[in-house]
Short mmCIF file of C-alpha atoms in Angstrom, two decimals:
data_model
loop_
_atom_site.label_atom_id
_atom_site.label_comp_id
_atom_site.label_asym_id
_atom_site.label_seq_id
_atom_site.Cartn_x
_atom_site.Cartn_y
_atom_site.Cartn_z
CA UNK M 28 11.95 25.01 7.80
CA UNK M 29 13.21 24.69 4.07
CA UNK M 30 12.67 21.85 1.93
CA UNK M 31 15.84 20.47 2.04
CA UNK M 32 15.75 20.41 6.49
CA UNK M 33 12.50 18.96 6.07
CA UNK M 34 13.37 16.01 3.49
CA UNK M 35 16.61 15.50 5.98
CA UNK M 36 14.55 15.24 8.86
CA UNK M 37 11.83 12.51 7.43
CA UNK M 38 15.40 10.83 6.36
CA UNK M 39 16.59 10.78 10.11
CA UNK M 40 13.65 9.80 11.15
CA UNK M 41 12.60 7.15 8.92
CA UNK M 42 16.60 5.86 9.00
CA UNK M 43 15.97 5.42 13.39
CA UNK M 44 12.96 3.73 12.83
CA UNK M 45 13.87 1.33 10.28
CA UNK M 46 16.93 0.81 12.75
CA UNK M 47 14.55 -0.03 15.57
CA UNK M 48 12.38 -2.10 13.89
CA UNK M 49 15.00 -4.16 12.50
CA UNK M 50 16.44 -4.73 15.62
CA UNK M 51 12.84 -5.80 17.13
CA UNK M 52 12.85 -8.47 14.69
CA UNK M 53 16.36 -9.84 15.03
CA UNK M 54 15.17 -10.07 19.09
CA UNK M 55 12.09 -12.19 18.00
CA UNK M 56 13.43 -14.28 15.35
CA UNK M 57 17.33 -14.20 15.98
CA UNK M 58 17.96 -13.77 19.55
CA UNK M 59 14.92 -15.55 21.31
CA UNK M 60 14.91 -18.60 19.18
CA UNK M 61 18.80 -19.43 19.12
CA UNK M 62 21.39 -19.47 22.07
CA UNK M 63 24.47 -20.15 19.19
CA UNK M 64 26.62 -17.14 19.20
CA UNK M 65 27.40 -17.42 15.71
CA UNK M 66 23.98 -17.50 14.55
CA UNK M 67 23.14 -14.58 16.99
CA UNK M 68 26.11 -12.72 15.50
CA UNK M 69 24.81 -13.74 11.64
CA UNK M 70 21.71 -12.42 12.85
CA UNK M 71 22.91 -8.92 13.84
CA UNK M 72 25.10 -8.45 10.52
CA UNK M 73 21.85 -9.35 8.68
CA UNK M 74 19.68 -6.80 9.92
CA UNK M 75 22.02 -4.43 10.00
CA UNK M 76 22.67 -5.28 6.37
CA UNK M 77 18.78 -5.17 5.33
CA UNK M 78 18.29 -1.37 7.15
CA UNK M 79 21.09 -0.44 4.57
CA UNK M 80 19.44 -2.27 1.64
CA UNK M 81 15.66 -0.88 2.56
CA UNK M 82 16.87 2.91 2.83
CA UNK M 83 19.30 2.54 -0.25
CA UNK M 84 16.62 1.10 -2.11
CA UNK M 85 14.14 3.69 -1.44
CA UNK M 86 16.73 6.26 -2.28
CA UNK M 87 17.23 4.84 -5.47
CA UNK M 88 13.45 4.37 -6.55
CA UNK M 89 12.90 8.26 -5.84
CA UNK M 90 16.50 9.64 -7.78
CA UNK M 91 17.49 7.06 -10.23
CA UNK M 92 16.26 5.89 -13.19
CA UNK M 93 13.85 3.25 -12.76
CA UNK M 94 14.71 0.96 -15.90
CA UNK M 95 18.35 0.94 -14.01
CA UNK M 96 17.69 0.07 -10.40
CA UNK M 97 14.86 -2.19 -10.92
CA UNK M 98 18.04 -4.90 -9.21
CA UNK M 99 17.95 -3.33 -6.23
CA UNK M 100 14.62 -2.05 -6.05
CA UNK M 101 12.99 -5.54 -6.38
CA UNK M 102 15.15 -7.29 -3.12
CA UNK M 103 14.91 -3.41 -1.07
CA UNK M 104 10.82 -3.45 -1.74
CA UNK M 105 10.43 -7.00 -1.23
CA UNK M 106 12.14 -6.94 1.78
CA UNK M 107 9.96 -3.78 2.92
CA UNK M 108 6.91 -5.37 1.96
CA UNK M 109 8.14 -8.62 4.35
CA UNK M 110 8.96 -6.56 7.00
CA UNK M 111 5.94 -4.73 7.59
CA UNK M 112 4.25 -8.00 8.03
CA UNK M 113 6.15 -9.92 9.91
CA UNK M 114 6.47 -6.66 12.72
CA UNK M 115 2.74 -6.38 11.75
CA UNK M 116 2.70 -9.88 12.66
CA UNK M 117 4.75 -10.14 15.81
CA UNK M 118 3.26 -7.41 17.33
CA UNK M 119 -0.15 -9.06 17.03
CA UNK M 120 1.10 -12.04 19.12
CA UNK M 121 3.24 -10.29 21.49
CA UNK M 122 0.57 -10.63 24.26
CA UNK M 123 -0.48 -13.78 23.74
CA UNK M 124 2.75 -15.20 23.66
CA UNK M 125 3.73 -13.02 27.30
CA UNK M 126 0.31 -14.36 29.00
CA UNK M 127 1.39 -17.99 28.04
CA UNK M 128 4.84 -17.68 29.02
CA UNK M 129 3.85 -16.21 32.58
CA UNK M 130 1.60 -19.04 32.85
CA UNK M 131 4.32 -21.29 32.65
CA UNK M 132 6.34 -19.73 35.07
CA UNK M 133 3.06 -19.95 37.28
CA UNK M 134 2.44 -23.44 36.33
CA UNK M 135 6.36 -24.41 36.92
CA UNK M 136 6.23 -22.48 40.68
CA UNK M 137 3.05 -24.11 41.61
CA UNK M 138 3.27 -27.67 40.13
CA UNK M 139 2.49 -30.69 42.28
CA UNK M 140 3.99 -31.13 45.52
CA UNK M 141 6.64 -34.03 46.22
CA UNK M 142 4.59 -36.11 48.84
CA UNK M 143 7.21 -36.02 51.59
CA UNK M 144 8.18 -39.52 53.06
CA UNK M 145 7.92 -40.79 56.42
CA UNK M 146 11.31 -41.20 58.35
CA UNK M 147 12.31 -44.56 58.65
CA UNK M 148 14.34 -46.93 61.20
CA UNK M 149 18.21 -47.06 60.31
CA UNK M 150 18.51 -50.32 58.36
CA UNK M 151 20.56 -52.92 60.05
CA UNK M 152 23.89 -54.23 59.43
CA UNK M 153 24.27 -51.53 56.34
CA UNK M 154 27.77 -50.33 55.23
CA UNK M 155 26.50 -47.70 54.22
CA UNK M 156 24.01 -44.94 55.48
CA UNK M 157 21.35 -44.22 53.37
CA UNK M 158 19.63 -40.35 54.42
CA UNK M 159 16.09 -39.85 55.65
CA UNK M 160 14.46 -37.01 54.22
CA UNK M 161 14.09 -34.31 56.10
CA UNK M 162 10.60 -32.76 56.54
CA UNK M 163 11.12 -29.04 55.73
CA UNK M 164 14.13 -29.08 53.76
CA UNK M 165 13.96 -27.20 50.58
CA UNK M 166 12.63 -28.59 48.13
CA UNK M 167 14.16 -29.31 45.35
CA UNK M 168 12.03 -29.39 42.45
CA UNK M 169 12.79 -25.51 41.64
CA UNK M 170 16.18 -27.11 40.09
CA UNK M 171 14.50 -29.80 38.13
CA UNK M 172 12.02 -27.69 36.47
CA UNK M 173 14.22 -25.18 35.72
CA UNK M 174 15.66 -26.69 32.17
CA UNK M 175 11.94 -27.79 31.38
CA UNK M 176 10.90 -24.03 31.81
CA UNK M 177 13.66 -22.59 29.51
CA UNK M 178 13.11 -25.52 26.68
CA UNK M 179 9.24 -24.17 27.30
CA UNK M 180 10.26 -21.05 26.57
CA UNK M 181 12.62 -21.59 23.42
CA UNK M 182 9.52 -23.54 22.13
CA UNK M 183 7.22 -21.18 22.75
CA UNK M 184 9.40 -18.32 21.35
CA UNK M 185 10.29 -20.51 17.83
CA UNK M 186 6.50 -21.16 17.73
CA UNK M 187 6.06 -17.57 17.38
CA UNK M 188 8.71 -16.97 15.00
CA UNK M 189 7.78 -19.87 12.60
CA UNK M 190 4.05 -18.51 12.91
CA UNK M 191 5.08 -14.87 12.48
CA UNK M 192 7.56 -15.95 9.39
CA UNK M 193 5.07 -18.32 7.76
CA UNK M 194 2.17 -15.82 8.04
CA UNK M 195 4.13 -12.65 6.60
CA UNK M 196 5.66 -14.89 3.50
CA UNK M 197 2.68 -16.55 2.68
CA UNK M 198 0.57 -12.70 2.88
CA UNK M 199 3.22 -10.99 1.23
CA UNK M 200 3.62 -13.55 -1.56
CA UNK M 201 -0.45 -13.17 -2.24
CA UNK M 202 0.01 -9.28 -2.10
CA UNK M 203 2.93 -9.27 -4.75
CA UNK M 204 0.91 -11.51 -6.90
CA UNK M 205 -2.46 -10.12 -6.94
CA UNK M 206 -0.89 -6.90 -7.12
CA UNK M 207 1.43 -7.39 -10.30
CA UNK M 208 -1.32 -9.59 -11.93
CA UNK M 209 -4.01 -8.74 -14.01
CA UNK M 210 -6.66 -5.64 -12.81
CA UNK M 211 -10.18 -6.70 -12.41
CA UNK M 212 -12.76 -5.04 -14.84
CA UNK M 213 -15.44 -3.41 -13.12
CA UNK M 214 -18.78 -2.09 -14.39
CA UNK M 215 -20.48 0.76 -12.64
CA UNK M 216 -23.42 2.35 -13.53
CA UNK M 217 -24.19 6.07 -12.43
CA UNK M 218 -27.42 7.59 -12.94
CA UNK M 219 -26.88 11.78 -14.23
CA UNK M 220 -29.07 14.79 -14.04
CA UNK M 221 -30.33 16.38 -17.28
CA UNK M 222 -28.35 13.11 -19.41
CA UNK M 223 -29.76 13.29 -22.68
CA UNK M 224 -31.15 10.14 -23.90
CA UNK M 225 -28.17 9.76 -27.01
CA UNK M 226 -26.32 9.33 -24.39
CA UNK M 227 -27.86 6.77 -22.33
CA UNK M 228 -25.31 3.67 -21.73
CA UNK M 229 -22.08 5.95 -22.67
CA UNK M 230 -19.14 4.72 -21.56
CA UNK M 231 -15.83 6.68 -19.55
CA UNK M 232 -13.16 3.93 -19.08
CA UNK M 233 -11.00 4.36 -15.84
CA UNK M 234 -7.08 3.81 -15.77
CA UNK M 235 -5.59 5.74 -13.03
CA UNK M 236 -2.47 5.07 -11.03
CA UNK M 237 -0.47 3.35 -13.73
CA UNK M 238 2.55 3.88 -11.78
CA UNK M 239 5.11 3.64 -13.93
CA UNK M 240 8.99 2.43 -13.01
CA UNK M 241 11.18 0.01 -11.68
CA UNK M 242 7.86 -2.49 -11.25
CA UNK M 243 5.86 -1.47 -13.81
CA UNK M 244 7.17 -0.96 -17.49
CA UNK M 245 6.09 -1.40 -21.24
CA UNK M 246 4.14 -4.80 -21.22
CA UNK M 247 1.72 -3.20 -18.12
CA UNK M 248 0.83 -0.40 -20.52
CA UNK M 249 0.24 -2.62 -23.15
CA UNK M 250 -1.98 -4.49 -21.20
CA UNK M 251 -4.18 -1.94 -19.61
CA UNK M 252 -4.68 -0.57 -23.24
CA UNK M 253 -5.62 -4.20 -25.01
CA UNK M 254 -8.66 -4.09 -22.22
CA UNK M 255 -9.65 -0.24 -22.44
CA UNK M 256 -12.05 1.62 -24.83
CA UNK M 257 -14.48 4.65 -25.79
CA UNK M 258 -13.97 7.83 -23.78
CA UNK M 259 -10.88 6.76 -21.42
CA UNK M 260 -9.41 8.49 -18.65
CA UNK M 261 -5.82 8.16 -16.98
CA UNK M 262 -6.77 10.07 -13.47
CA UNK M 263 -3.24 10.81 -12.30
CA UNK M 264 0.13 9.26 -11.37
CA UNK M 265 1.17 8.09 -14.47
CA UNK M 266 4.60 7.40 -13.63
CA UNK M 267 7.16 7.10 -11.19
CA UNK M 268 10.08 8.79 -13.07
CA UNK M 269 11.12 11.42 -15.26
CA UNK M 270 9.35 10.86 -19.11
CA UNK M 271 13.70 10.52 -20.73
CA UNK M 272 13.51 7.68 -18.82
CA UNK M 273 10.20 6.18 -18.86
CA UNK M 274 8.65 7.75 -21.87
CA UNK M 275 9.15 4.94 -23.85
CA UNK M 276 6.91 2.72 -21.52
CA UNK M 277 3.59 4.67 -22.20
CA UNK M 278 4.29 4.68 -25.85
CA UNK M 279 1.90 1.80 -26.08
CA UNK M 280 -1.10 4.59 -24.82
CA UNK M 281 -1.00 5.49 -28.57
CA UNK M 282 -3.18 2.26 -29.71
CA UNK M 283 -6.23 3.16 -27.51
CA UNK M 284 -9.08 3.85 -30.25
CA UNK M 285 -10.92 5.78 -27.90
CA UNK M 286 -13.93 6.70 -29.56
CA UNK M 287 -13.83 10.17 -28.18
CA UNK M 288 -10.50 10.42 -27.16
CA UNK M 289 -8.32 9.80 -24.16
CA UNK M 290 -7.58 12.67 -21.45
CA UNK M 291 -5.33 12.49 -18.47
CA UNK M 292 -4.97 14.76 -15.26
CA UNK M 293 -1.76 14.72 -12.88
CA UNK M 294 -1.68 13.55 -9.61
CA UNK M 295 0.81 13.83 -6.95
CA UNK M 296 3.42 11.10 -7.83
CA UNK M 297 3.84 12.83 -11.78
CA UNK M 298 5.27 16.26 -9.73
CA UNK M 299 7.99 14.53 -8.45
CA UNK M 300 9.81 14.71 -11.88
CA UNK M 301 8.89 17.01 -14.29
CA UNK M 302 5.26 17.31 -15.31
CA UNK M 303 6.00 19.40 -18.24
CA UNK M 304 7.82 16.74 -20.19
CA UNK M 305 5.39 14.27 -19.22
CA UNK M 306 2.34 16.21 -20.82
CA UNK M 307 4.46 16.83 -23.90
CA UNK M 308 5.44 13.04 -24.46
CA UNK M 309 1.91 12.33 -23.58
CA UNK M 310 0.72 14.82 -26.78
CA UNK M 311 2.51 12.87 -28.69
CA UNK M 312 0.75 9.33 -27.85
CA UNK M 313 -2.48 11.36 -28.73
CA UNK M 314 -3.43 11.80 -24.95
CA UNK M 315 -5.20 15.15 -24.06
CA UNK M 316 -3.99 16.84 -20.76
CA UNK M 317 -7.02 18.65 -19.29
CA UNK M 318 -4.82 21.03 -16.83
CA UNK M 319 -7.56 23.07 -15.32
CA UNK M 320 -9.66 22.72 -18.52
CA UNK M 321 -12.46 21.04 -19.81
CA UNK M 322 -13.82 19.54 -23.48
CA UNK M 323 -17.29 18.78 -25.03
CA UNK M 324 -17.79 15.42 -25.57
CA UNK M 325 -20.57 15.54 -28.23
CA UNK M 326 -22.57 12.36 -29.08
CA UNK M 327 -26.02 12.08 -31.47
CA UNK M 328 -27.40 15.54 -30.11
CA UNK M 329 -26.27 15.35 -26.72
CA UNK M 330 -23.50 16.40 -24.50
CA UNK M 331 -21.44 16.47 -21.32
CA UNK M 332 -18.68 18.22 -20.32
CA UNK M 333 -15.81 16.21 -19.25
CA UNK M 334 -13.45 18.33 -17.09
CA UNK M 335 -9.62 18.28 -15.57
CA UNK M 336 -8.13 19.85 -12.67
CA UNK M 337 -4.62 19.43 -11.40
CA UNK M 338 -3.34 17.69 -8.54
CA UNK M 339 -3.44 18.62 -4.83
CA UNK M 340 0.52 18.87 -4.94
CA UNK M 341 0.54 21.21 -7.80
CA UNK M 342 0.21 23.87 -5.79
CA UNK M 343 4.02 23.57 -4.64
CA UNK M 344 5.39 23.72 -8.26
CA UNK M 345 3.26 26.52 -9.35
CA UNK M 346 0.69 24.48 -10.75
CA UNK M 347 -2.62 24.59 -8.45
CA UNK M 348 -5.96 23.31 -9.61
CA UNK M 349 -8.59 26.06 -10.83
CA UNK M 350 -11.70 24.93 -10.35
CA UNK M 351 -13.29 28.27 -11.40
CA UNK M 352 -11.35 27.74 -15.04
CA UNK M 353 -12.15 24.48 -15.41
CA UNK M 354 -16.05 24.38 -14.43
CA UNK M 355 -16.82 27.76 -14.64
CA UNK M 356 -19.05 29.61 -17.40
CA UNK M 357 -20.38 26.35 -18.93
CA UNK M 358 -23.73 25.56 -20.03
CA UNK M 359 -25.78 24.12 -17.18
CA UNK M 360 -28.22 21.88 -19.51
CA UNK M 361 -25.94 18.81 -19.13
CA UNK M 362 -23.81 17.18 -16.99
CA UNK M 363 -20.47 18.09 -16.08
CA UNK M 364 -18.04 15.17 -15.16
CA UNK M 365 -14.62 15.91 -13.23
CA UNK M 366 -11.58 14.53 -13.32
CA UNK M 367 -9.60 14.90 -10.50
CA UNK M 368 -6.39 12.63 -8.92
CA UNK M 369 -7.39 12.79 -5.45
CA UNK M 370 -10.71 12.16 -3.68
CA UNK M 371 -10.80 15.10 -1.27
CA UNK M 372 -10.88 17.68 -3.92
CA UNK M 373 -14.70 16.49 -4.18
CA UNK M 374 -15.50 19.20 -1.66
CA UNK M 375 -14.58 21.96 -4.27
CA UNK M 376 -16.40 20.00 -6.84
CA UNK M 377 -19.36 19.98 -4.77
CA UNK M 378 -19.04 23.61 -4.46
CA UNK M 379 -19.05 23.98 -8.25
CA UNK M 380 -21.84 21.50 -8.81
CA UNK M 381 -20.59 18.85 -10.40
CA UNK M 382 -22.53 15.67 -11.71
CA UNK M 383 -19.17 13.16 -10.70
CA UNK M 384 -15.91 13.41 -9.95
CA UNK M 385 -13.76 10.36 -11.07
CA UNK M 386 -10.42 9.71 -8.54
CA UNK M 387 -8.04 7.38 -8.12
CA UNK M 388 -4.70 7.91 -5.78
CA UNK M 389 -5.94 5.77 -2.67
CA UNK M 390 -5.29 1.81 -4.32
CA UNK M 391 -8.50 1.19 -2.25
CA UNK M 392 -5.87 1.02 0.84
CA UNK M 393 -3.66 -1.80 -0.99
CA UNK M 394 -2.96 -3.32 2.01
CA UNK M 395 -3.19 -3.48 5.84
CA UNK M 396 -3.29 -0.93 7.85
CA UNK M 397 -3.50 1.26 4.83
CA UNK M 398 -7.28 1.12 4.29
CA UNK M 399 -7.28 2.40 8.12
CA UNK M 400 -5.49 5.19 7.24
CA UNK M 401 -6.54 6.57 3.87
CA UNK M 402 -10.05 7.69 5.83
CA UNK M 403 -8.13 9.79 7.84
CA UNK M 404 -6.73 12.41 4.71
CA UNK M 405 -9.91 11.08 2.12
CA UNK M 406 -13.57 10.74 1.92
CA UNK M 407 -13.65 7.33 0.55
CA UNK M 408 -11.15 4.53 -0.17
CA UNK M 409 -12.94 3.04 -3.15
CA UNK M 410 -16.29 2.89 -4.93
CA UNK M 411 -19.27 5.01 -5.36
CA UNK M 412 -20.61 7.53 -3.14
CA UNK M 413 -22.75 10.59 -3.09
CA UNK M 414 -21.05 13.73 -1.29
CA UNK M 415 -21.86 16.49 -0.63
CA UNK M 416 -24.85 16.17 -3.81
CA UNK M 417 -21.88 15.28 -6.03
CA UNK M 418 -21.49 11.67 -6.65
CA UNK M 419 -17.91 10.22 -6.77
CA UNK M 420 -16.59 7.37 -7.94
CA UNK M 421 -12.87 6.10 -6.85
CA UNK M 422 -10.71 3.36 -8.17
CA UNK M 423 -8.14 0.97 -7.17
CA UNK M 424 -6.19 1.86 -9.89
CA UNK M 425 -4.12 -0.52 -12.45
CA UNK M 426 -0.39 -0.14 -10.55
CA UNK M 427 0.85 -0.01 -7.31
CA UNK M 428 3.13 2.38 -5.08
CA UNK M 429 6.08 1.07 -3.63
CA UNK M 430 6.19 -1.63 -2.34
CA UNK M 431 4.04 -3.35 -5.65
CA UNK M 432 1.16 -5.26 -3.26
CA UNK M 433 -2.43 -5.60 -2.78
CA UNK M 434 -4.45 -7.15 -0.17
CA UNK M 435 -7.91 -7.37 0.11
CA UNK M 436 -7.49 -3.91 -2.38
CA UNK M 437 -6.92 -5.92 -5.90
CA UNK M 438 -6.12 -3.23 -9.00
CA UNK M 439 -8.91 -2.76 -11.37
CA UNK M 440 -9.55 -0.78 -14.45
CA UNK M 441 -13.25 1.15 -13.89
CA UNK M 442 -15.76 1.11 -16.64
CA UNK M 443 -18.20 4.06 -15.85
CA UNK M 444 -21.32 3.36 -17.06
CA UNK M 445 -23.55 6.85 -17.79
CA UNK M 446 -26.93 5.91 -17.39
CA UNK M 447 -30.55 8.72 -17.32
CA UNK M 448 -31.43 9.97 -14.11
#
């Protein structure tokens, strides 16, 4: 199947399911909770409405140019971001609210009996007969419940829209918050083989996942760089959009006073325009592409190597990492650290016996149920581990995909802390 059949299928796809989900929630929080016929039919236009907005959105965050659509994108991803939690949450209390409202039906069909009543005499000189019940006549308490059970019902079905609602605006307000705020700063020491004692307490500064475009600009660059020093790294998706368009917003990358320079490697989001221009502009702020190559970092007698590979998705545009180019042939008395976007590639690191691989590309899962599914494609979602006899170390990152939120996954800048083995 070619590219283009491929992207049109995802499309279809993606276009039916945003269609069906849309329409789950209009049942839940439209149709259930309201018998008006206007504000069903409101309710119908509105979700049909938003499936336009999300896939015309997403459309334009992927084609256009960022600085331009940042309008549309902000309602389309917002909306997105809602979404997902209020199906998230709805499906979490579709049970519960089925088992209650079967118990009420129960509760309504087996309620307490009317005690029947004796017959009594005909009353004398009456005008007008009054009926004795009739023991075993049907009873009629079916008919009397029957409004109670349906206001039960519309209660119990707004209760789980205003719960649903409440929960997804108040989560997804928190998410868009933390995640366009401020990254934490994080320490972390790692302990090297064969480290010579110059370099004891050297520092490699990471900044991946800047994520450049519609949500990110200028001022986020500026503000990663006013809390980043010494050797830094930028491990991969730099931007979402072509560098004409966005170049302008990484100019601030020139102020870093690394003391031994800055370095960046691609990742899979930078191939979606093209990388080329990228790494030129990036020259030009004084930021060192290490594209399946490597550099020296000397420092009061000692040294490491500090190495780059390419992304994953490089391979598709005639760009895949070389791990024998980048690690091999190098002097084996000190350490060798790797830069590469995406945690997996540790494998081939391992293979090539490196001291620590630095990654970024997962945001630490940014948000529920993505740190259930990043395990299934990575070998860790953030932090420090030891695989494979190569240690690696993967960050949050300082941006965000789309949508722009973090839960329980907030952005941080890394400070990797070389310390003697």
């Amino acid at each position: 199947m070619s590219t283009l059949a491929q992207e049109a299928t995802v499309a279809a796809v993606s276009i039916v399911a945003s269609a069906a989900a849309h329409r789950y929630l209009y049942l839940r929080l439209v149709k259930d909770v309201t018998a008006s016929a206007r504000l069903r039919r409101a309710g119908r236009v509105t979700a049909v409405a938003l499936t336009v907005l999300v896939h015309t959105g997403v459309l334009a965050a992927q084609y256009a140019n960022p600085t331009r659509i940042a309008w549309l994108a902000w309602p389309a991803f917002v909306w997105v971001a809602l979404a997902a939690y209020l199906l998230m949450t709805l499906a979490a209390l579709e049970i519960p609210a089925r088992l209650t409202a079967r118990a009420l039906r129960r509760r309504t069909r087996t309620g307490p009996a009317i005690p029947a009543q004796a017959p009594r005499a005909p009353a004398v000189q009456q005008s007008h007969c009054v009926a004795a019940p009739v023991v075993g006549a049907p009873d009629p308490r079916p008919a009397q419940d029957a409004p109670r059970l349906v206001d039960r019902r519309l209660m119990l079905a707004r209760s789980v829209a205003l719960l649903a609602t409440g929960t997804a605006v108040a989560t997804t307000g928190y998410g868009f918050h933390r995640g366009l705020g401020a990254p934490d700063v994080k320490v972390v020491p790692v302990a090297l083989r064969r480290l010579h004692p110059s370099l004891d307490g050297m520092r490699i500064t990471m900044a991946s996942d800047l994520h450049l475009g519609p949500f990110f600009g200028r001022a986020h660059t500026a503000r990663v760089v006013r809390m980043i020093d010494d050797i830094v790294a930028i491990v991969g998706d730099l931007s979402d959009g072509t560098a004409d368009d966005l170049a302008a917003h990484a100019e601030p990358l020139t102020r870093l006073s690394a003391t031994h320079g800055t370095f960046f490697v691609t990742g899979n989001h930078d191939y979606r325009h093209d990388v080329d221009a990228w790494i030129t502009a990036l020259a030009d702020f004084r930021v060192t592409t290490l594209r399946n190559t490597r550099t020296l970092i000397k420092h009061r007698g000692g040294a490491i190597d500090l190495a780059g590979v390419t992304d994953i998705k490089g391979e598709q545009n005639h760009d895949t990492p070389d791990y024998d180019r980048a690690l091999g042939e190098r002097d084996a008395s000190h350490p060798v650290v790797l830069l590469a976007h995406q945690p997996v590639q540790v494998h081939e690191a391992a293979r090539h016996k490196v001291d620590l691989q630095l990654s970024g590309h997962t945001h630490g899962g940014a948000f529920f149920p993505g740190n259930l599914l990043v395990p299934l494609t990575q070998p860790l979602t953030a932090g420090l581990a030891t695989i494979d006899r190569t240690q690696l170390y993967v960050s949050r990152g300082v941006g965000a995909s789309l949508p722009p939120i973090r839960v329980e996954a907030p952005p941080d800048i890394t400070v990797i802390e070389l310390r003697r083995q």
